[in-house]
PDB file of C-alpha atoms and ligand atoms in Angstrom:
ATOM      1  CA  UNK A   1     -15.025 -54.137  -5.454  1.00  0.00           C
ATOM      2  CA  UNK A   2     -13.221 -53.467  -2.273  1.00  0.00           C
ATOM      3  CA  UNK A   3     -11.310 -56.564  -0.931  1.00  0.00           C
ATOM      4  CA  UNK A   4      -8.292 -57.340   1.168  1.00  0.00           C
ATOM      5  CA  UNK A   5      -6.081 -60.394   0.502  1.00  0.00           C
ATOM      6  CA  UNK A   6      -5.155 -62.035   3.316  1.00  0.00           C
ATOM      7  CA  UNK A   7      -1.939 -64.398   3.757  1.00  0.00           C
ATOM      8  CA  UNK A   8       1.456 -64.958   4.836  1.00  0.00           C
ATOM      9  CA  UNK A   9       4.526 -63.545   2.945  1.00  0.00           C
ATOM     10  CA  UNK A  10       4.656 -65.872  -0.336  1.00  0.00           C
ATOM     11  CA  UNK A  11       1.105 -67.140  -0.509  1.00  0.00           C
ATOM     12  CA  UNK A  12       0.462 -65.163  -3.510  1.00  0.00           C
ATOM     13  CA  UNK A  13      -0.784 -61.634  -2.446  1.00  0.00           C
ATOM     14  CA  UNK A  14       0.232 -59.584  -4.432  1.00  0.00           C
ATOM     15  CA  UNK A  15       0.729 -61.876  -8.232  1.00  0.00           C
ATOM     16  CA  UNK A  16      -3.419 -62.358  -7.596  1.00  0.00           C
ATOM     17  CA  UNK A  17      -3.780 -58.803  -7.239  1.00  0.00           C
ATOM     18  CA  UNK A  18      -2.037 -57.686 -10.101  1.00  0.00           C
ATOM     19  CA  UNK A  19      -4.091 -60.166 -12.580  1.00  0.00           C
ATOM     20  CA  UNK A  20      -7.518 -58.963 -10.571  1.00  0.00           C
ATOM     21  CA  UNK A  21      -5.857 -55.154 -11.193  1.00  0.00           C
ATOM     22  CA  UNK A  22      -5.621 -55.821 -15.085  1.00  0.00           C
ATOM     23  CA  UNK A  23      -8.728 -57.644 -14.866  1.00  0.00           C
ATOM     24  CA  UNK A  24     -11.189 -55.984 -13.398  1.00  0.00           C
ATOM     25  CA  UNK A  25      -9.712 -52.091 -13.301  1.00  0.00           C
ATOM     26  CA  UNK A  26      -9.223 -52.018  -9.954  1.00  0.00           C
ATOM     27  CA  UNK A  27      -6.118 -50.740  -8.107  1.00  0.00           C
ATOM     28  CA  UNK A  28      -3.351 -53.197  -6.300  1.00  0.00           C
ATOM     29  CA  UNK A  29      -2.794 -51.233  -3.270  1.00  0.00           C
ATOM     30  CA  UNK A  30       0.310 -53.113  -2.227  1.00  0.00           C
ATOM     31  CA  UNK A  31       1.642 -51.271   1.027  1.00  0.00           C
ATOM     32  CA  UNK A  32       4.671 -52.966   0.698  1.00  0.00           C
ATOM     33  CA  UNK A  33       5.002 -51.396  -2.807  1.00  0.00           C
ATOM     34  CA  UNK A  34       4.392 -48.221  -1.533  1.00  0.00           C
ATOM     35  CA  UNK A  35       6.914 -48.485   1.106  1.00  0.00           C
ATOM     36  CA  UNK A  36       9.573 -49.582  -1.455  1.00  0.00           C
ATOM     37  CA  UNK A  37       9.065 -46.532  -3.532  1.00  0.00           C
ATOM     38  CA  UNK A  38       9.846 -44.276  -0.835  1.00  0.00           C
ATOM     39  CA  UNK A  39      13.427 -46.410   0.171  1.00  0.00           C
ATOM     40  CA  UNK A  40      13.578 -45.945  -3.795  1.00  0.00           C
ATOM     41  CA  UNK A  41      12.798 -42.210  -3.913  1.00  0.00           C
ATOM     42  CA  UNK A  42      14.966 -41.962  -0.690  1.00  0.00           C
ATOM     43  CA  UNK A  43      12.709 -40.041   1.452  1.00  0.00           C
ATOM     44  CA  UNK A  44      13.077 -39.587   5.327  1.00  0.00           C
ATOM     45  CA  UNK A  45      10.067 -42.293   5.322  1.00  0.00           C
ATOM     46  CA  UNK A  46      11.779 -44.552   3.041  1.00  0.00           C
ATOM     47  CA  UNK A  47      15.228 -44.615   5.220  1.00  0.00           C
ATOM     48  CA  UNK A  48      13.529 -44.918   8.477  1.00  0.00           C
ATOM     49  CA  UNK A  49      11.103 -47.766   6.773  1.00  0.00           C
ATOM     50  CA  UNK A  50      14.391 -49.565   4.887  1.00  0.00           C
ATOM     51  CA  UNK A  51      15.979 -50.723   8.432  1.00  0.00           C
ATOM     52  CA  UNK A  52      12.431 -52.252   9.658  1.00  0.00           C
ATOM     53  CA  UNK A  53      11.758 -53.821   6.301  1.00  0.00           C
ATOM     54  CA  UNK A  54      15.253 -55.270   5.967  1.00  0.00           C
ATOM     55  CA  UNK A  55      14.493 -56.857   9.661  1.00  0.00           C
ATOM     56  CA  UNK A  56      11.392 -58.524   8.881  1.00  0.00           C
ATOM     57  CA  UNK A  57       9.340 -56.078  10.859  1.00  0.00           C
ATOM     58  CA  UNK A  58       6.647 -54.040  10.523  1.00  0.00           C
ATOM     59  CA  UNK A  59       6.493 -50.367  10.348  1.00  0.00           C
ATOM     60  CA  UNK A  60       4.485 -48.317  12.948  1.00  0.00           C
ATOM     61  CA  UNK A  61       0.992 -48.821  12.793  1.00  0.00           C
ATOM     62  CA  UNK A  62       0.047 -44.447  12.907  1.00  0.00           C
ATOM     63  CA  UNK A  63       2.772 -44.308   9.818  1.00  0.00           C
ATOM     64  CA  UNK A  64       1.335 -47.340   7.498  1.00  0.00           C
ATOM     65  CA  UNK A  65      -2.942 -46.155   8.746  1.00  0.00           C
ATOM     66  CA  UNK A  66      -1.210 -42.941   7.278  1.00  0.00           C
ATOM     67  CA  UNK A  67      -0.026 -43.998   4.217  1.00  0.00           C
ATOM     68  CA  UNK A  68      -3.057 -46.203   3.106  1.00  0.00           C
ATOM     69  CA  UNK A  69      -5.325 -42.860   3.915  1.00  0.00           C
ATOM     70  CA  UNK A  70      -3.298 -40.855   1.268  1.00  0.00           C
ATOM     71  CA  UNK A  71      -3.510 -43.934  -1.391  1.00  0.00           C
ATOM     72  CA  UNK A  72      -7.370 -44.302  -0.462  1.00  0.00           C
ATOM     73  CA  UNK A  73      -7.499 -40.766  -1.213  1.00  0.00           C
ATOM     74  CA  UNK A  74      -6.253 -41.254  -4.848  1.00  0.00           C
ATOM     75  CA  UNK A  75      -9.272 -40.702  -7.682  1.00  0.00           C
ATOM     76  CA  UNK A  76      -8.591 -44.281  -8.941  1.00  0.00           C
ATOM     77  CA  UNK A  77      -9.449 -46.353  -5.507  1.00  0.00           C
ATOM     78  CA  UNK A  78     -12.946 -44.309  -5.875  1.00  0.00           C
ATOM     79  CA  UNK A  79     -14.518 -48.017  -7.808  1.00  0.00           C
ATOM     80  CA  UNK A  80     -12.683 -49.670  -5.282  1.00  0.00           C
ATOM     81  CA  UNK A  81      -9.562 -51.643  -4.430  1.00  0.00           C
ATOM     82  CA  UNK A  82      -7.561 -54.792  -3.900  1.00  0.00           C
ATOM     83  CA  UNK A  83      -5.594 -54.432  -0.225  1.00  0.00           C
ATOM     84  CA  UNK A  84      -2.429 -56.699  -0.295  1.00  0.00           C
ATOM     85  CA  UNK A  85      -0.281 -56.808   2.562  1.00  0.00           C
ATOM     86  CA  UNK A  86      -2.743 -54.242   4.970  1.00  0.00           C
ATOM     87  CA  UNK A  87      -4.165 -54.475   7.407  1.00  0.00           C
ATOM     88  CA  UNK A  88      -1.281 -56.197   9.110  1.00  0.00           C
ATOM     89  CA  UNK A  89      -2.416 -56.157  12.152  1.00  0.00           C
ATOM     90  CA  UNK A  90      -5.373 -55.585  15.062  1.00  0.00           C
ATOM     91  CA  UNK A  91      -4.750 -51.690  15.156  1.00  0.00           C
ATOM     92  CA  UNK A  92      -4.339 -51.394  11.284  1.00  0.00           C
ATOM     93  CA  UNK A  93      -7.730 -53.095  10.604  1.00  0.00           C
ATOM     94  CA  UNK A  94      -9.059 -50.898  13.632  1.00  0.00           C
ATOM     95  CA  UNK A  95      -8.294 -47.821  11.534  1.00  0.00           C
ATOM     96  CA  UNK A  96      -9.113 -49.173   8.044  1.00  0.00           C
ATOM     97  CA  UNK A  97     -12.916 -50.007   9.452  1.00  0.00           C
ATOM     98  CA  UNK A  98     -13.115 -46.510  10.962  1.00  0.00           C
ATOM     99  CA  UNK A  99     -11.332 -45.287   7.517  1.00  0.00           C
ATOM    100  CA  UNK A 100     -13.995 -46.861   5.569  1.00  0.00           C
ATOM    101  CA  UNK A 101     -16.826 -45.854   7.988  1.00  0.00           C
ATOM    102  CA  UNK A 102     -15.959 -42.440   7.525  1.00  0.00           C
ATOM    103  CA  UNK A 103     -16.020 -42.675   3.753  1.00  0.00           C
ATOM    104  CA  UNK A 104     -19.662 -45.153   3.994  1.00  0.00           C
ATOM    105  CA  UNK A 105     -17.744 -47.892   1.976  1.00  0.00           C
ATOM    106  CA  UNK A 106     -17.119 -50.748   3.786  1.00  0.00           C
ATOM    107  CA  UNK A 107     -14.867 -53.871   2.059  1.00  0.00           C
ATOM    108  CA  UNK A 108     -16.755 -56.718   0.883  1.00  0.00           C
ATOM    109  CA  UNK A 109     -14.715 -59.506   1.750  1.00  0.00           C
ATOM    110  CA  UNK A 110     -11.288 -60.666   2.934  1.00  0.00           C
ATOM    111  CA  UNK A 111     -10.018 -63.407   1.508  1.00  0.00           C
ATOM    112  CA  UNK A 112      -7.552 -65.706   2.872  1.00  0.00           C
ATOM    113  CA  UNK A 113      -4.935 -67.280   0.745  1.00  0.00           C
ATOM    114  CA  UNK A 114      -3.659 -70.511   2.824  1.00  0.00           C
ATOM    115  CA  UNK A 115      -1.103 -72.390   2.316  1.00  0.00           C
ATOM    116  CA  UNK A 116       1.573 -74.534   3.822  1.00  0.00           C
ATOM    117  CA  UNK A 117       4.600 -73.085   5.256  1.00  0.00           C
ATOM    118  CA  UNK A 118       6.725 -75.072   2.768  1.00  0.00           C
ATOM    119  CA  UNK A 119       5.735 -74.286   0.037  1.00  0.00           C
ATOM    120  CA  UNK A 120       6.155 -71.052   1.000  1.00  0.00           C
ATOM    121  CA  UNK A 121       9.531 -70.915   1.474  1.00  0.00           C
ATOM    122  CA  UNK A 122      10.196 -72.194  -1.948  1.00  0.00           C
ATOM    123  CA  UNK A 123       8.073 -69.359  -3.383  1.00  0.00           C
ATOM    124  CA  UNK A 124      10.167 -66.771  -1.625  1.00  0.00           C
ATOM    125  CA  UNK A 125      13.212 -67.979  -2.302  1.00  0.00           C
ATOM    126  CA  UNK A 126      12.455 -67.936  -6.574  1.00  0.00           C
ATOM    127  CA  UNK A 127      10.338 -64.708  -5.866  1.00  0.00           C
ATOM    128  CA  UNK A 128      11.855 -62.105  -8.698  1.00  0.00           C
ATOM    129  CA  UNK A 129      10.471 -58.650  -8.926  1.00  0.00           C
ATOM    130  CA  UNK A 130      10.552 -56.302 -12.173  1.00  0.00           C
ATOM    131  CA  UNK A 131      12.506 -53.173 -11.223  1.00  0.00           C
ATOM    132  CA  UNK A 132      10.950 -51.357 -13.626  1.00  0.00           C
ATOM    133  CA  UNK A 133       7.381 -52.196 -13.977  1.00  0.00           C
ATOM    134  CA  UNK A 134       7.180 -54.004 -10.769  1.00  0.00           C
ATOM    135  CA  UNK A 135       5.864 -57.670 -11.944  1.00  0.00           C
ATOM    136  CA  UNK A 136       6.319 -60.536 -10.210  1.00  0.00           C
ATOM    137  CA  UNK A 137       7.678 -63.730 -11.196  1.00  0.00           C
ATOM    138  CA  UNK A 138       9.248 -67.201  -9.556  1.00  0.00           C
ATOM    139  CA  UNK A 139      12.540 -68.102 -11.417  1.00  0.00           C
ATOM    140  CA  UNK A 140      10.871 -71.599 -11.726  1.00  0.00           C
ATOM    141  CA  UNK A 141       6.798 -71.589 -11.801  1.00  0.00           C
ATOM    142  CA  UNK A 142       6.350 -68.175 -13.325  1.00  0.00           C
ATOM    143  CA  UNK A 143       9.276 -66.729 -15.588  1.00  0.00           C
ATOM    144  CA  UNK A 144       8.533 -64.073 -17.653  1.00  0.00           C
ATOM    145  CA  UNK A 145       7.770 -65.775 -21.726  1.00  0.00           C
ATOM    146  CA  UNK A 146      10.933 -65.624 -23.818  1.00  0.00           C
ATOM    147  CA  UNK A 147      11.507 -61.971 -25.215  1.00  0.00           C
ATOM    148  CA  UNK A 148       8.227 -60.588 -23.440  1.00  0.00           C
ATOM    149  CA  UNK A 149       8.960 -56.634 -22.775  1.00  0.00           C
ATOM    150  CA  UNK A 150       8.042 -54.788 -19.768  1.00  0.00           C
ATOM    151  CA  UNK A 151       6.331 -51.254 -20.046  1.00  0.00           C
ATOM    152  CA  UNK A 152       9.291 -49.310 -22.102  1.00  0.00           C
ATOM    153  CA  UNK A 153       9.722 -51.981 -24.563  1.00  0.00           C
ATOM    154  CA  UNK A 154      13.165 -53.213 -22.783  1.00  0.00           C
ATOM    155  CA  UNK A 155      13.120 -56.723 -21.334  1.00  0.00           C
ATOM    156  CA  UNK A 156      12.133 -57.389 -18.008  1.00  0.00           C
ATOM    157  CA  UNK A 157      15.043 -56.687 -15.217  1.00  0.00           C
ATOM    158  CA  UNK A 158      14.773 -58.765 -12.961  1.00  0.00           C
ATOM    159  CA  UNK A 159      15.462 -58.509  -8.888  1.00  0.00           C
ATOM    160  CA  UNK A 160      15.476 -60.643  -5.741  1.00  0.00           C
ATOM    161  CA  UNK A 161      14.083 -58.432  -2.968  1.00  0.00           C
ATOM    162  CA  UNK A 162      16.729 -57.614  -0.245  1.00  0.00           C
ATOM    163  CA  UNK A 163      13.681 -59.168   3.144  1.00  0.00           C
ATOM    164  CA  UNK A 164      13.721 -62.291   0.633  1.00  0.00           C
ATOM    165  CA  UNK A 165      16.674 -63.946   2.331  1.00  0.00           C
ATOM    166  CA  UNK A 166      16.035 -67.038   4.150  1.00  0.00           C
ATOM    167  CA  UNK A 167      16.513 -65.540   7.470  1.00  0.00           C
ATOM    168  CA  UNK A 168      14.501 -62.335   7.051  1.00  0.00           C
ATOM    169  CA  UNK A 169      12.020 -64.723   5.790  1.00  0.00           C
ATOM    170  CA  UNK A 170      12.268 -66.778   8.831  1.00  0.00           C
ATOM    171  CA  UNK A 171      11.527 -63.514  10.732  1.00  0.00           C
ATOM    172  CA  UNK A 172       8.690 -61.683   8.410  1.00  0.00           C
ATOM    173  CA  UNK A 173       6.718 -65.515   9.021  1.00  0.00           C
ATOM    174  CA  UNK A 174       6.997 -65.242  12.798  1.00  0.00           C
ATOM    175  CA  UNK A 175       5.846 -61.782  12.669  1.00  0.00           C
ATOM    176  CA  UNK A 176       2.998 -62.842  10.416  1.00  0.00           C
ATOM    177  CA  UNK A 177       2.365 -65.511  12.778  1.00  0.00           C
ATOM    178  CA  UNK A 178       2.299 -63.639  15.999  1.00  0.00           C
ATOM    179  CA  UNK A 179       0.615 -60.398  14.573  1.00  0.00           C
ATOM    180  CA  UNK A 180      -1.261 -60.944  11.361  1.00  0.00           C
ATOM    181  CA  UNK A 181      -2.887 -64.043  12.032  1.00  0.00           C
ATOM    182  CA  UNK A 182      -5.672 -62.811  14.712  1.00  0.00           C
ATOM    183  CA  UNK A 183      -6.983 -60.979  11.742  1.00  0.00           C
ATOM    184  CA  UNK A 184      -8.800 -64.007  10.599  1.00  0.00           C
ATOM    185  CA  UNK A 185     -10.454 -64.511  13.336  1.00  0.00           C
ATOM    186  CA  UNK A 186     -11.507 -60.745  13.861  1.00  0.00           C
ATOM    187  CA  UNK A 187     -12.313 -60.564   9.969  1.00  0.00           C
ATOM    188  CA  UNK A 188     -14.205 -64.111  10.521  1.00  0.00           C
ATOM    189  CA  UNK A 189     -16.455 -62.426  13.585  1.00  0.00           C
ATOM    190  CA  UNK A 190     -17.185 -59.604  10.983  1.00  0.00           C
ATOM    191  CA  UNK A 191     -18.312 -62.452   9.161  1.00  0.00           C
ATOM    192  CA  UNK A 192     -16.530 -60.987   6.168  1.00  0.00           C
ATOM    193  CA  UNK A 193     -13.576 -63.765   5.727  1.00  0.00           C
ATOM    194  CA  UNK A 194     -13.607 -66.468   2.551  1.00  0.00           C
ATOM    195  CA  UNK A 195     -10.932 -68.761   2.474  1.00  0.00           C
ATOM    196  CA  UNK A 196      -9.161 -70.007  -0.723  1.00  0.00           C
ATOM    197  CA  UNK A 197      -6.396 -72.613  -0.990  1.00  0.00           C
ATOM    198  CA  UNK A 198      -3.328 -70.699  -2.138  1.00  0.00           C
ATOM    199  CA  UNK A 199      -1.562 -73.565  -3.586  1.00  0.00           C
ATOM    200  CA  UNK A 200      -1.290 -74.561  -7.309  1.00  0.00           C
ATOM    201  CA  UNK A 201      -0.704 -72.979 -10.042  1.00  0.00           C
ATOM    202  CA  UNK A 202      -1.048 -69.020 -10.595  1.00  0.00           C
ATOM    203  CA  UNK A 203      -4.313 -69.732 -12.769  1.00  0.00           C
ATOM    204  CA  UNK A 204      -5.730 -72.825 -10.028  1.00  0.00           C
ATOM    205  CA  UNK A 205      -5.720 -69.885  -7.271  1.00  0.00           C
ATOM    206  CA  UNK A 206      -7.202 -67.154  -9.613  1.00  0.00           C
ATOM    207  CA  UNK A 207      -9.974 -69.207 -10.393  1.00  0.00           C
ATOM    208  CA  UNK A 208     -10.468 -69.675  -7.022  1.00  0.00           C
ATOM    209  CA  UNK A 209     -10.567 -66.287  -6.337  1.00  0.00           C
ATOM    210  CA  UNK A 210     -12.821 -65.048  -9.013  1.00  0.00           C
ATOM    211  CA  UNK A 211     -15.270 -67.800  -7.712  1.00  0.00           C
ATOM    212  CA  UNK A 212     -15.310 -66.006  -4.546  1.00  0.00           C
ATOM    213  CA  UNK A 213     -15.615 -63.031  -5.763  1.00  0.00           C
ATOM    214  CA  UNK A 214     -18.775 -64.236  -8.003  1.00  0.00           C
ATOM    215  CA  UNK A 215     -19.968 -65.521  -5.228  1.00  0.00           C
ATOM    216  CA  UNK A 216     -19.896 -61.911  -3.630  1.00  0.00           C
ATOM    217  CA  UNK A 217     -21.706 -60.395  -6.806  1.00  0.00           C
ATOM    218  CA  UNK A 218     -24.657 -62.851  -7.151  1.00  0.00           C
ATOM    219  CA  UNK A 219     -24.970 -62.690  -3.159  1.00  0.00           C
ATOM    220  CA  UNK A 220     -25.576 -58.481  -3.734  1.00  0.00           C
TER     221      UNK A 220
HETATM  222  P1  AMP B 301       5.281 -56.989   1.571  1.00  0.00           P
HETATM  223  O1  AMP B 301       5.742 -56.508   0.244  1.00  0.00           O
HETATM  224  O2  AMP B 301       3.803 -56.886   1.761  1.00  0.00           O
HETATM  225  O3  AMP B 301       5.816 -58.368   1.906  1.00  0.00           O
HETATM  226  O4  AMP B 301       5.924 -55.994   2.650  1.00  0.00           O
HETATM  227  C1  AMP B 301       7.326 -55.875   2.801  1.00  0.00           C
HETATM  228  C2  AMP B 301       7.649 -55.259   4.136  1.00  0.00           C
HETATM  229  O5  AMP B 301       7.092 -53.938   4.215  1.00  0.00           O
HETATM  230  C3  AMP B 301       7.089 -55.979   5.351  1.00  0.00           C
HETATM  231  O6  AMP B 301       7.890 -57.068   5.767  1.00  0.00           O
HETATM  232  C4  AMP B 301       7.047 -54.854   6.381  1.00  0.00           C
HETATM  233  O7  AMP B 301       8.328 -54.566   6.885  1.00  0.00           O
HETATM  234  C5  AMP B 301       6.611 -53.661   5.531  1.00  0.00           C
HETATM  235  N1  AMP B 301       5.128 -53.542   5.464  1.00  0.00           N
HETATM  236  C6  AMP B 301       4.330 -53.707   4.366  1.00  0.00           C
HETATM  237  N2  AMP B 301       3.038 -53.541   4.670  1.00  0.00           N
HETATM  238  C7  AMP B 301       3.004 -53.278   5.998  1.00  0.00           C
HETATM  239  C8  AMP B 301       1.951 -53.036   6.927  1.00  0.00           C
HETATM  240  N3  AMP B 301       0.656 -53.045   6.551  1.00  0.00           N
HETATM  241  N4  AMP B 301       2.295 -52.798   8.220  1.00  0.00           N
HETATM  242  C9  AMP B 301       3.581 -52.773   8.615  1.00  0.00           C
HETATM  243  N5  AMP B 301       4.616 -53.008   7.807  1.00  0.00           N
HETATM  244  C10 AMP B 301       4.339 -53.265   6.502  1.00  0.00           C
END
């Protein structure tokens, strides 16, 4: 399975990929992830990516096509992958295709997770992030279950992401307006887009998704 999830910040990227990750042994490859472990690990990447991030922009296109070669690289994206948050824009999924190409394994589908620009504000504001194992919750529609442990047995601690404030926010959906929406028209062309509705609850959109992606199986 090699999909991308498509969607503004706060439609539910990356909470679907991490149930389709445990579910069907397939790597999240979150770029955003991947750019928060290096402002983590402090690298020259990470500081020069922290100042963008913390803007609501995006990072160079040559840096992130870059980064998501290295990750593709990795032995466990060989059965595939779930792309949240990349491509981003035109050039990015210019370079995945030609990525991809190279490698003879083209995605099956992008799906697009719509939703209204509301609700998505609400589901950045309550968006809480694991520092340790990286989860994601919402303070109000997905907390974690009393006394349930993250990966070393400790209980779940808890973050708000610094780009999560309202003005970032107001900033990262403008930038996902003006350079992330012409992928679903270019992914539409492709004839590779399926849309979903995004909004619900976290098991409404999942089985929404794994009908698409059943749908992709029994079309094979
Ligand atoms: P995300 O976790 O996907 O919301 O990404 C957080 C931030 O990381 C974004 O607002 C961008 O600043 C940066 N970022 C993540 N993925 C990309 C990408 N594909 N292209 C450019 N910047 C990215």
């Amino acid at each position: 399975m090699r999909l991308v999830l498509l969607g503004a910040p706060g439609s539910g990227k990356g909470t679907q990929a991490q149930r389709m990750q445990a579910r069907h042994g397939v790597p999240q490859v979150s770029t955003g992830d991947l750019l928060r472990e290096a402002v983590a690990a402090g690298t020259d990447l990470g500081r020069a990516a922290k100042i963008v991030m913390d803007a609501g922009q995006l990072v160079a296109d040559n840096i992130m096509l870059g980064i998501i070669r290295e990750r593709l690289a990795r032995p466990d994206a060989a059965r595939g992958f779930i792309l949240d948050g990349f491509p981003r824009t035109i050039v990015q999924a210019d370079g995945l295709g030609a990525l991809l190409a190279d490698l003879g394994t083209p995605i099956d589908a992008v799906v697009l997770m719509e939703i209204d620009p509301e609700v998505l504000q609400k589901r950045l504001a309550g968006r809480r992030s694991c520092r340790r194992c990286g989860r994601v919750f919402h303070i109000e529609t997905n907390p974690p279950k009393p006394g349930e442990r993250c990966t070393d047995g400790k209980l779940h601690d808890l973050f708000q992401r610094p780009d999560d404030n309202e003005e970032t926010v107001r900033e990262r959906l403008s930038v996902y307006c003006e350079r992330t929406q012409p992928l679903i028209d270019y992914y539409a062309r492709k004839g590779l887009l399926r849309r979903i509705d995004a909004a619900g609850t976290l098991d409404e959109v999942n089985s929404r998704l794994e009908a698409v992606l059943a749908s992709l199986t029994s079309a094979h």
